[in-house]
PDB file of C-alpha atoms in Angstrom:
ATOM      1  CA  MET A   1      -0.004   0.016   0.008  1.00  0.00           C
ATOM      2  CA  GLY A   2       2.171   2.818  -1.285  1.00  0.00           C
ATOM      3  CA  ASP A   3       1.458   6.521  -1.188  1.00  0.00           C
ATOM      4  CA  ASP A   4       3.188   7.483  -4.466  1.00  0.00           C
ATOM      5  CA  ALA A   5       0.108   6.946  -6.708  1.00  0.00           C
ATOM      6  CA  ILE A   6      -3.601   6.269  -6.643  1.00  0.00           C
ATOM      7  CA  PHE A   7      -3.313   2.766  -8.233  1.00  0.00           C
ATOM      8  CA  TYR A   8      -0.753   0.297  -9.370  1.00  0.00           C
ATOM      9  CA  LEU A   9      -1.002  -2.761 -11.631  1.00  0.00           C
ATOM     10  CA  ASP A  10      -0.574  -6.349 -10.592  1.00  0.00           C
ATOM     11  CA  GLY A  11      -0.882  -8.261 -13.879  1.00  0.00           C
ATOM     12  CA  ASP A  12      -4.465  -7.574 -15.112  1.00  0.00           C
ATOM     13  CA  THR A  13      -5.572  -6.384 -11.683  1.00  0.00           C
ATOM     14  CA  VAL A  14      -5.731  -2.758 -10.614  1.00  0.00           C
ATOM     15  CA  VAL A  15      -4.711  -2.294  -6.962  1.00  0.00           C
ATOM     16  CA  PRO A  16      -5.708   0.888  -5.108  1.00  0.00           C
ATOM     17  CA  THR A  17      -3.476   2.486  -2.536  1.00  0.00           C
ATOM     18  CA  ILE A  18      -4.852   4.316   0.507  1.00  0.00           C
ATOM     19  CA  ASN A  19      -4.860   7.423  -1.782  1.00  0.00           C
ATOM     20  CA  ALA A  20      -8.016   5.981  -3.524  1.00  0.00           C
ATOM     21  CA  GLN A  21     -10.049   6.107  -0.337  1.00  0.00           C
ATOM     22  CA  GLY A  22     -13.040   8.465  -0.118  1.00  0.00           C
ATOM     23  CA  PRO A  23     -14.192  10.662   2.823  1.00  0.00           C
ATOM     24  CA  TRP A  24     -17.483   8.921   3.687  1.00  0.00           C
ATOM     25  CA  ASP A  25     -16.479   5.356   4.516  1.00  0.00           C
ATOM     26  CA  HIS A  26     -13.181   3.794   5.497  1.00  0.00           C
ATOM     27  CA  GLY A  27     -12.178   1.234   2.901  1.00  0.00           C
ATOM     28  CA  VAL A  28     -14.443   2.667   0.166  1.00  0.00           C
ATOM     29  CA  GLN A  29     -12.987   4.417  -2.829  1.00  0.00           C
ATOM     30  CA  HIS A  30     -13.539   8.048  -3.770  1.00  0.00           C
ATOM     31  CA  GLY A  31     -15.582   8.538  -6.928  1.00  0.00           C
ATOM     32  CA  GLY A  32     -12.634  10.332  -8.612  1.00  0.00           C
ATOM     33  CA  ALA A  33     -10.542   7.210  -8.234  1.00  0.00           C
ATOM     34  CA  VAL A  34     -13.271   5.073  -9.785  1.00  0.00           C
ATOM     35  CA  ALA A  35     -13.913   7.544 -12.623  1.00  0.00           C
ATOM     36  CA  GLY A  36     -10.218   7.753 -13.445  1.00  0.00           C
ATOM     37  CA  VAL A  37      -9.597   3.998 -13.498  1.00  0.00           C
ATOM     38  CA  LEU A  38     -12.542   3.386 -15.877  1.00  0.00           C
ATOM     39  CA  ALA A  39     -11.540   6.322 -18.107  1.00  0.00           C
ATOM     40  CA  ARG A  40      -8.060   4.799 -18.354  1.00  0.00           C
ATOM     41  CA  ALA A  41      -9.585   1.517 -19.430  1.00  0.00           C
ATOM     42  CA  VAL A  42     -11.764   3.156 -22.082  1.00  0.00           C
ATOM     43  CA  GLU A  43      -8.698   5.075 -23.438  1.00  0.00           C
ATOM     44  CA  GLN A  44      -6.824   1.844 -24.063  1.00  0.00           C
ATOM     45  CA  VAL A  45      -9.523   0.489 -26.367  1.00  0.00           C
ATOM     46  CA  PRO A  46      -8.587   0.888 -30.128  1.00  0.00           C
ATOM     47  CA  THR A  47     -10.753   2.929 -32.456  1.00  0.00           C
ATOM     48  CA  PRO A  48     -11.003   2.491 -36.230  1.00  0.00           C
ATOM     49  CA  VAL A  49     -10.089   6.128 -36.942  1.00  0.00           C
ATOM     50  CA  PRO A  50      -8.677   8.907 -34.657  1.00  0.00           C
ATOM     51  CA  MET A  51     -11.328   9.702 -32.023  1.00  0.00           C
ATOM     52  CA  ARG A  52     -11.620  11.176 -28.565  1.00  0.00           C
ATOM     53  CA  VAL A  53     -14.231  10.806 -25.808  1.00  0.00           C
ATOM     54  CA  ALA A  54     -17.058  13.274 -26.161  1.00  0.00           C
ATOM     55  CA  ARG A  55     -19.224  11.940 -23.290  1.00  0.00           C
ATOM     56  CA  PHE A  56     -18.346   9.803 -20.272  1.00  0.00           C
ATOM     57  CA  THR A  57     -21.072   8.524 -17.901  1.00  0.00           C
ATOM     58  CA  LEU A  58     -20.210   6.680 -14.694  1.00  0.00           C
ATOM     59  CA  ASP A  59     -22.660   4.765 -12.574  1.00  0.00           C
ATOM     60  CA  MET A  60     -21.630   3.861  -9.017  1.00  0.00           C
ATOM     61  CA  LEU A  61     -23.513   0.592  -8.595  1.00  0.00           C
ATOM     62  CA  ARG A  62     -22.203  -0.431  -5.142  1.00  0.00           C
ATOM     63  CA  ARG A  63     -19.541   0.729  -2.697  1.00  0.00           C
ATOM     64  CA  VAL A  64     -16.200   0.228  -4.435  1.00  0.00           C
ATOM     65  CA  PRO A  65     -13.739  -1.253  -1.880  1.00  0.00           C
ATOM     66  CA  VAL A  66     -10.132  -0.300  -1.528  1.00  0.00           C
ATOM     67  CA  LYS A  67      -8.902  -3.671  -2.582  1.00  0.00           C
ATOM     68  CA  PRO A  68      -7.638  -5.313  -5.794  1.00  0.00           C
ATOM     69  CA  LEU A  69     -10.216  -5.137  -8.598  1.00  0.00           C
ATOM     70  CA  ALA A  70     -10.698  -6.360 -12.139  1.00  0.00           C
ATOM     71  CA  VAL A  71     -11.537  -4.186 -15.133  1.00  0.00           C
ATOM     72  CA  SER A  72     -13.171  -5.297 -18.352  1.00  0.00           C
ATOM     73  CA  THR A  73     -14.088  -3.373 -21.543  1.00  0.00           C
ATOM     74  CA  GLU A  74     -16.655  -4.047 -24.268  1.00  0.00           C
ATOM     75  CA  VAL A  75     -17.225  -2.142 -27.521  1.00  0.00           C
ATOM     76  CA  LEU A  76     -20.944  -1.670 -27.875  1.00  0.00           C
ATOM     77  CA  ARG A  77     -20.914   0.111 -31.209  1.00  0.00           C
ATOM     78  CA  THR A  78     -18.148   1.032 -33.605  1.00  0.00           C
ATOM     79  CA  GLY A  79     -17.796   2.883 -36.858  1.00  0.00           C
ATOM     80  CA  LYS A  80     -15.879   5.567 -38.723  1.00  0.00           C
ATOM     81  CA  ARG A  81     -17.700   8.352 -36.860  1.00  0.00           C
ATOM     82  CA  ILE A  82     -18.742   7.084 -33.455  1.00  0.00           C
ATOM     83  CA  GLN A  83     -17.669   4.330 -31.081  1.00  0.00           C
ATOM     84  CA  THR A  84     -19.413   3.426 -27.772  1.00  0.00           C
ATOM     85  CA  THR A  85     -17.414   1.538 -25.127  1.00  0.00           C
ATOM     86  CA  ARG A  86     -18.428   0.216 -21.773  1.00  0.00           C
ATOM     87  CA  ALA A  87     -15.836  -0.316 -18.962  1.00  0.00           C
ATOM     88  CA  ASN A  88     -16.774  -2.409 -15.910  1.00  0.00           C
ATOM     89  CA  LEU A  89     -15.150  -2.618 -12.465  1.00  0.00           C
ATOM     90  CA  TYR A  90     -15.444  -5.867 -10.536  1.00  0.00           C
ATOM     91  CA  ASP A  91     -14.899  -6.909  -6.912  1.00  0.00           C
ATOM     92  CA  GLY A  92     -14.532 -10.611  -7.484  1.00  0.00           C
ATOM     93  CA  ASP A  93     -17.625 -11.594  -9.435  1.00  0.00           C
ATOM     94  CA  GLN A  94     -19.628  -8.547  -8.246  1.00  0.00           C
ATOM     95  CA  LEU A  95     -20.056  -5.587 -10.633  1.00  0.00           C
ATOM     96  CA  VAL A  96     -19.389  -2.437  -8.518  1.00  0.00           C
ATOM     97  CA  ALA A  97     -19.134   0.348 -11.122  1.00  0.00           C
ATOM     98  CA  SER A  98     -19.660   0.851 -14.817  1.00  0.00           C
ATOM     99  CA  ALA A  99     -18.987   3.577 -17.339  1.00  0.00           C
ATOM    100  CA  VAL A 100     -20.105   4.199 -20.858  1.00  0.00           C
ATOM    101  CA  ALA A 101     -18.005   6.419 -23.104  1.00  0.00           C
ATOM    102  CA  VAL A 102     -18.979   7.833 -26.518  1.00  0.00           C
ATOM    103  CA  SER A 103     -15.994   8.619 -28.649  1.00  0.00           C
ATOM    104  CA  VAL A 104     -16.346  10.712 -31.833  1.00  0.00           C
ATOM    105  CA  ARG A 105     -13.959  11.038 -34.818  1.00  0.00           C
ATOM    106  CA  THR A 106     -11.671  14.015 -34.923  1.00  0.00           C
ATOM    107  CA  GLY A 107     -10.028  16.000 -37.699  1.00  0.00           C
ATOM    108  CA  ALA A 108     -13.002  17.798 -39.314  1.00  0.00           C
ATOM    109  CA  GLU A 109     -11.077  21.032 -39.401  1.00  0.00           C
ATOM    110  CA  ILE A 110     -14.178  23.237 -39.138  1.00  0.00           C
ATOM    111  CA  GLU A 111     -14.058  26.995 -38.830  1.00  0.00           C
ATOM    112  CA  VAL A 112     -14.986  28.069 -35.326  1.00  0.00           C
ATOM    113  CA  PHE A 113     -16.573  31.419 -34.487  1.00  0.00           C
ATOM    114  CA  PRO A 114     -16.018  31.993 -30.694  1.00  0.00           C
ATOM    115  CA  ASP A 115     -18.198  35.148 -30.722  1.00  0.00           C
ATOM    116  CA  ARG A 116     -21.218  33.103 -31.774  1.00  0.00           C
ATOM    117  CA  GLN A 117     -20.963  30.590 -28.885  1.00  0.00           C
ATOM    118  CA  PRO A 118     -22.168  30.906 -25.290  1.00  0.00           C
ATOM    119  CA  ASN A 119     -20.132  33.183 -23.100  1.00  0.00           C
ATOM    120  CA  ALA A 120     -17.909  31.160 -20.742  1.00  0.00           C
ATOM    121  CA  PRO A 121     -15.554  33.704 -19.159  1.00  0.00           C
ATOM    122  CA  GLN A 122     -12.294  32.229 -17.860  1.00  0.00           C
ATOM    123  CA  PRO A 123     -12.284  31.942 -14.038  1.00  0.00           C
ATOM    124  CA  PRO A 124      -9.692  33.876 -11.985  1.00  0.00           C
ATOM    125  CA  PRO A 125      -6.277  32.178 -12.276  1.00  0.00           C
ATOM    126  CA  PRO A 126      -4.684  29.934  -9.646  1.00  0.00           C
ATOM    127  CA  GLY A 127      -3.354  31.832  -6.664  1.00  0.00           C
ATOM    128  CA  SER A 128      -5.459  34.959  -7.234  1.00  0.00           C
ATOM    129  CA  ALA A 129      -7.782  34.622  -4.227  1.00  0.00           C
ATOM    130  CA  GLU A 130      -7.544  37.420  -1.659  1.00  0.00           C
ATOM    131  CA  LYS A 131      -8.392  34.913   1.072  1.00  0.00           C
ATOM    132  CA  PRO A 132      -6.973  31.491   0.469  1.00  0.00           C
ATOM    133  CA  LEU A 133      -9.292  28.459   0.770  1.00  0.00           C
ATOM    134  CA  ALA A 134      -9.864  27.638   4.446  1.00  0.00           C
ATOM    135  CA  PHE A 135      -9.777  23.879   3.859  1.00  0.00           C
ATOM    136  CA  ASN A 136      -7.173  21.445   4.853  1.00  0.00           C
ATOM    137  CA  PRO A 137      -8.072  17.792   4.050  1.00  0.00           C
ATOM    138  CA  GLN A 138      -5.490  16.578   6.598  1.00  0.00           C
ATOM    139  CA  GLU A 139      -7.445  18.261   9.396  1.00  0.00           C
ATOM    140  CA  SER A 140     -11.053  17.696   8.319  1.00  0.00           C
ATOM    141  CA  MET A 141     -11.087  14.433   6.311  1.00  0.00           C
ATOM    142  CA  PRO A 142      -9.661  10.948   6.810  1.00  0.00           C
ATOM    143  CA  GLU A 143      -6.650   9.920   4.660  1.00  0.00           C
ATOM    144  CA  GLY A 144      -7.353   9.241   1.088  1.00  0.00           C
ATOM    145  CA  PHE A 145      -7.952  10.918  -2.293  1.00  0.00           C
ATOM    146  CA  PRO A 146      -8.538  14.486  -1.088  1.00  0.00           C
ATOM    147  CA  HIS A 147      -5.110  14.428   0.613  1.00  0.00           C
ATOM    148  CA  VAL A 148      -3.350  14.034  -2.751  1.00  0.00           C
ATOM    149  CA  VAL A 149      -5.270  16.871  -4.478  1.00  0.00           C
ATOM    150  CA  GLU A 150      -4.293  20.547  -4.325  1.00  0.00           C
ATOM    151  CA  PHE A 151      -7.282  22.851  -3.788  1.00  0.00           C
ATOM    152  CA  ASP A 152      -7.111  26.538  -4.722  1.00  0.00           C
ATOM    153  CA  ARG A 153     -10.494  28.278  -4.383  1.00  0.00           C
ATOM    154  CA  VAL A 154     -10.496  31.623  -6.253  1.00  0.00           C
ATOM    155  CA  ASP A 155     -14.106  32.529  -5.738  1.00  0.00           C
ATOM    156  CA  GLY A 156     -16.419  31.640  -2.832  1.00  0.00           C
ATOM    157  CA  SER A 157     -15.817  29.870   0.420  1.00  0.00           C
ATOM    158  CA  PHE A 158     -15.626  26.191   1.432  1.00  0.00           C
ATOM    159  CA  ARG A 159     -19.108  24.806   1.998  1.00  0.00           C
ATOM    160  CA  GLY A 160     -20.464  28.265   1.105  1.00  0.00           C
ATOM    161  CA  GLY A 161     -22.493  27.073  -1.872  1.00  0.00           C
ATOM    162  CA  THR A 162     -22.185  29.351  -4.936  1.00  0.00           C
ATOM    163  CA  PRO A 163     -20.191  31.110  -6.129  1.00  0.00           C
ATOM    164  CA  SER A 164     -17.693  28.229  -6.124  1.00  0.00           C
ATOM    165  CA  LYS A 165     -14.678  28.280  -8.357  1.00  0.00           C
ATOM    166  CA  THR A 166     -11.826  26.055  -7.320  1.00  0.00           C
ATOM    167  CA  TRP A 167      -8.680  24.958  -9.170  1.00  0.00           C
ATOM    168  CA  VAL A 168      -7.732  21.352  -8.374  1.00  0.00           C
ATOM    169  CA  ARG A 169      -4.585  19.487  -9.248  1.00  0.00           C
ATOM    170  CA  LEU A 170      -3.564  15.898  -8.642  1.00  0.00           C
ATOM    171  CA  LEU A 171      -0.288  15.740  -6.712  1.00  0.00           C
ATOM    172  CA  VAL A 172       0.701  12.145  -7.496  1.00  0.00           C
ATOM    173  CA  PRO A 173       0.520   9.946 -10.639  1.00  0.00           C
ATOM    174  CA  PHE A 174      -2.828   8.227 -11.098  1.00  0.00           C
ATOM    175  CA  MET A 175      -1.217   4.917 -12.014  1.00  0.00           C
ATOM    176  CA  ARG A 176       2.183   4.038 -10.649  1.00  0.00           C
ATOM    177  CA  GLY A 177       4.838   4.271 -13.361  1.00  0.00           C
ATOM    178  CA  GLU A 178       2.580   6.012 -15.866  1.00  0.00           C
ATOM    179  CA  GLU A 179       2.109   9.642 -16.896  1.00  0.00           C
ATOM    180  CA  THR A 180      -1.485  10.618 -16.138  1.00  0.00           C
ATOM    181  CA  SER A 181      -3.355  11.322 -19.422  1.00  0.00           C
ATOM    182  CA  PRO A 182      -5.439  14.438 -19.896  1.00  0.00           C
ATOM    183  CA  LEU A 183      -8.649  12.328 -20.084  1.00  0.00           C
ATOM    184  CA  VAL A 184      -7.943  10.429 -16.861  1.00  0.00           C
ATOM    185  CA  ASN A 185      -6.986  13.636 -15.043  1.00  0.00           C
ATOM    186  CA  LEU A 186     -10.216  15.314 -16.223  1.00  0.00           C
ATOM    187  CA  MET A 187     -12.461  12.425 -15.139  1.00  0.00           C
ATOM    188  CA  ALA A 188     -10.799  12.071 -11.732  1.00  0.00           C
ATOM    189  CA  MET A 189     -11.018  15.737 -10.948  1.00  0.00           C
ATOM    190  CA  SER A 190     -14.610  15.977 -12.262  1.00  0.00           C
ATOM    191  CA  ASP A 191     -15.922  14.017  -9.304  1.00  0.00           C
ATOM    192  CA  PHE A 192     -15.353  17.105  -7.121  1.00  0.00           C
ATOM    193  CA  THR A 193     -18.373  18.651  -8.962  1.00  0.00           C
ATOM    194  CA  SER A 194     -20.723  17.509  -6.157  1.00  0.00           C
ATOM    195  CA  GLY A 195     -18.577  18.530  -3.209  1.00  0.00           C
ATOM    196  CA  LEU A 196     -17.040  21.891  -4.227  1.00  0.00           C
ATOM    197  CA  GLY A 197     -20.421  23.581  -4.843  1.00  0.00           C
ATOM    198  CA  SER A 198     -21.987  22.129  -1.681  1.00  0.00           C
ATOM    199  CA  PHE A 199     -23.420  24.241   1.144  1.00  0.00           C
ATOM    200  CA  LEU A 200     -24.009  21.261   3.498  1.00  0.00           C
ATOM    201  CA  PRO A 201     -21.870  20.989   6.681  1.00  0.00           C
ATOM    202  CA  PHE A 202     -19.485  18.069   6.227  1.00  0.00           C
ATOM    203  CA  ASP A 203     -19.769  16.918   9.882  1.00  0.00           C
ATOM    204  CA  GLN A 204     -23.609  16.816   9.720  1.00  0.00           C
ATOM    205  CA  TYR A 205     -24.450  15.430   6.294  1.00  0.00           C
ATOM    206  CA  VAL A 206     -23.303  12.728   3.838  1.00  0.00           C
ATOM    207  CA  SER A 207     -23.632  13.820   0.243  1.00  0.00           C
ATOM    208  CA  ILE A 208     -22.635  11.086  -2.264  1.00  0.00           C
ATOM    209  CA  ASN A 209     -22.966  11.314  -6.009  1.00  0.00           C
ATOM    210  CA  THR A 210     -24.560   8.146  -7.448  1.00  0.00           C
ATOM    211  CA  ASP A 211     -23.417   8.936 -10.956  1.00  0.00           C
ATOM    212  CA  LEU A 212     -21.313  11.368 -12.952  1.00  0.00           C
ATOM    213  CA  SER A 213     -21.725  12.463 -16.552  1.00  0.00           C
ATOM    214  CA  ILE A 214     -19.094  14.604 -18.309  1.00  0.00           C
ATOM    215  CA  HIS A 215     -19.513  16.074 -21.790  1.00  0.00           C
ATOM    216  CA  VAL A 216     -16.083  16.816 -23.068  1.00  0.00           C
ATOM    217  CA  LEU A 217     -15.586  19.766 -25.356  1.00  0.00           C
ATOM    218  CA  ARG A 218     -11.819  19.158 -25.631  1.00  0.00           C
ATOM    219  CA  TYR A 219      -9.122  17.456 -23.595  1.00  0.00           C
ATOM    220  CA  PRO A 220      -7.417  19.790 -21.045  1.00  0.00           C
ATOM    221  CA  THR A 221      -3.922  20.976 -21.803  1.00  0.00           C
ATOM    222  CA  SER A 222      -2.932  21.798 -18.203  1.00  0.00           C
ATOM    223  CA  SER A 223      -2.765  19.609 -15.080  1.00  0.00           C
ATOM    224  CA  ARG A 224      -4.885  22.161 -13.140  1.00  0.00           C
ATOM    225  CA  ILE A 225      -8.608  21.941 -13.645  1.00  0.00           C
ATOM    226  CA  CYS A 226     -11.011  24.702 -12.421  1.00  0.00           C
ATOM    227  CA  ILE A 227     -14.414  23.462 -11.268  1.00  0.00           C
ATOM    228  CA  ASP A 228     -17.113  26.120 -11.351  1.00  0.00           C
ATOM    229  CA  ALA A 229     -19.742  24.172  -9.394  1.00  0.00           C
ATOM    230  CA  GLU A 230     -23.362  24.518  -8.260  1.00  0.00           C
ATOM    231  CA  THR A 231     -25.257  22.138  -6.032  1.00  0.00           C
ATOM    232  CA  TRP A 232     -28.997  21.910  -5.197  1.00  0.00           C
ATOM    233  CA  ALA A 233     -30.602  19.812  -2.477  1.00  0.00           C
ATOM    234  CA  ASP A 234     -34.191  18.972  -1.915  1.00  0.00           C
ATOM    235  CA  ALA A 235     -35.836  18.199   1.465  1.00  0.00           C
ATOM    236  CA  ASP A 236     -36.297  14.545   0.543  1.00  0.00           C
ATOM    237  CA  GLY A 237     -32.563  13.887   0.314  1.00  0.00           C
ATOM    238  CA  ILE A 238     -32.031  14.041  -3.414  1.00  0.00           C
ATOM    239  CA  GLY A 239     -29.656  16.570  -4.900  1.00  0.00           C
ATOM    240  CA  GLN A 240     -28.095  17.676  -8.155  1.00  0.00           C
ATOM    241  CA  SER A 241     -24.669  19.198  -8.932  1.00  0.00           C
ATOM    242  CA  ARG A 242     -23.378  20.662 -12.139  1.00  0.00           C
ATOM    243  CA  ALA A 243     -20.184  22.400 -13.141  1.00  0.00           C
ATOM    244  CA  ARG A 244     -18.266  24.016 -15.929  1.00  0.00           C
ATOM    245  CA  LEU A 245     -14.713  22.660 -16.112  1.00  0.00           C
ATOM    246  CA  TYR A 246     -11.833  24.736 -17.280  1.00  0.00           C
ATOM    247  CA  ASP A 247      -8.190  24.310 -17.956  1.00  0.00           C
ATOM    248  CA  GLU A 248      -5.743  27.206 -17.973  1.00  0.00           C
ATOM    249  CA  THR A 249      -6.760  28.230 -21.496  1.00  0.00           C
ATOM    250  CA  GLY A 250     -10.550  27.983 -21.298  1.00  0.00           C
ATOM    251  CA  LEU A 251     -13.736  25.862 -21.077  1.00  0.00           C
ATOM    252  CA  CYS A 252     -13.098  22.130 -21.659  1.00  0.00           C
ATOM    253  CA  ALA A 253     -16.105  20.196 -20.302  1.00  0.00           C
ATOM    254  CA  LEU A 254     -19.478  20.218 -18.530  1.00  0.00           C
ATOM    255  CA  SER A 255     -20.424  17.793 -15.736  1.00  0.00           C
ATOM    256  CA  ASN A 256     -23.557  16.745 -13.948  1.00  0.00           C
ATOM    257  CA  ALA A 257     -24.147  14.469 -10.922  1.00  0.00           C
ATOM    258  CA  SER A 258     -27.156  13.118  -8.997  1.00  0.00           C
ATOM    259  CA  LEU A 259     -26.755  13.095  -5.189  1.00  0.00           C
ATOM    260  CA  PHE A 260     -27.801  10.909  -2.281  1.00  0.00           C
ATOM    261  CA  ILE A 261     -28.019  13.084   0.797  1.00  0.00           C
ATOM    262  CA  GLU A 262     -28.403  11.809   4.387  1.00  0.00           C
ATOM    263  CA  SER A 263     -27.797  13.144   7.852  1.00  0.00           C
ATOM    264  CA  ARG A 264     -24.825  11.463   9.478  1.00  0.00           C
ATOM    265  CA  SER A 265     -26.999  10.417  12.458  1.00  0.00           C
ATOM    266  CA  ARG A 266     -29.012   8.217  10.042  1.00  0.00           C
ATOM    267  CA  TYR A 267     -26.283   7.102   7.605  1.00  0.00           C
TER     268      TYR A 267
END
């Protein structure tokens, strides 16, 4: 159980380190770890022509344990324009998480008119906040995934709801011995959509996203990702989060998540 990466490989098995653990349950993986490992699996599936992922949807089917897991992939549809791939994560024979990715061919070389597209102003740059984010994972959360992520909130306050603009950056390789790809980095960081826009006190409520859907405009070109997040919660314990995701040059993706919310006294 090393602390120099999120996962390492043991043959065909992916083995999580303690860095994969989430904040809600000891021994259960963070959604960002699950999203990243399934995105990595999708990325390794060949395509008939140059393509990139345009949409990635993750379903958290069960609690994903911090233990060796098996990954499988299946091409559901393929062609010269679109390929749909499913990646599954197994704990023994039990399916614990699944993702479906839609990849679209690249290279159309269309002429783009930025002034005719929706306005998505670039968030303030990293390090620009007058008051640094008052959030130290080492003090408020058990060891795990948030401890190996750098948080730099440039608009809003932690657990203050909106506005919420926070730059995040993974501090260790996702897979030991590998350079973290832009897609894996984007998917792993996207899971913070549900938490960074939240207004619920961490010590009073559990707020877990049951799914995550990211529509990818382009792959990020920087390791830092800014999450411009919003979260809604209803009295019956169902919530929704959404975010615009930026790299250091502009908008790169949109994300949405459904939330299960419960008081800690009942969880």
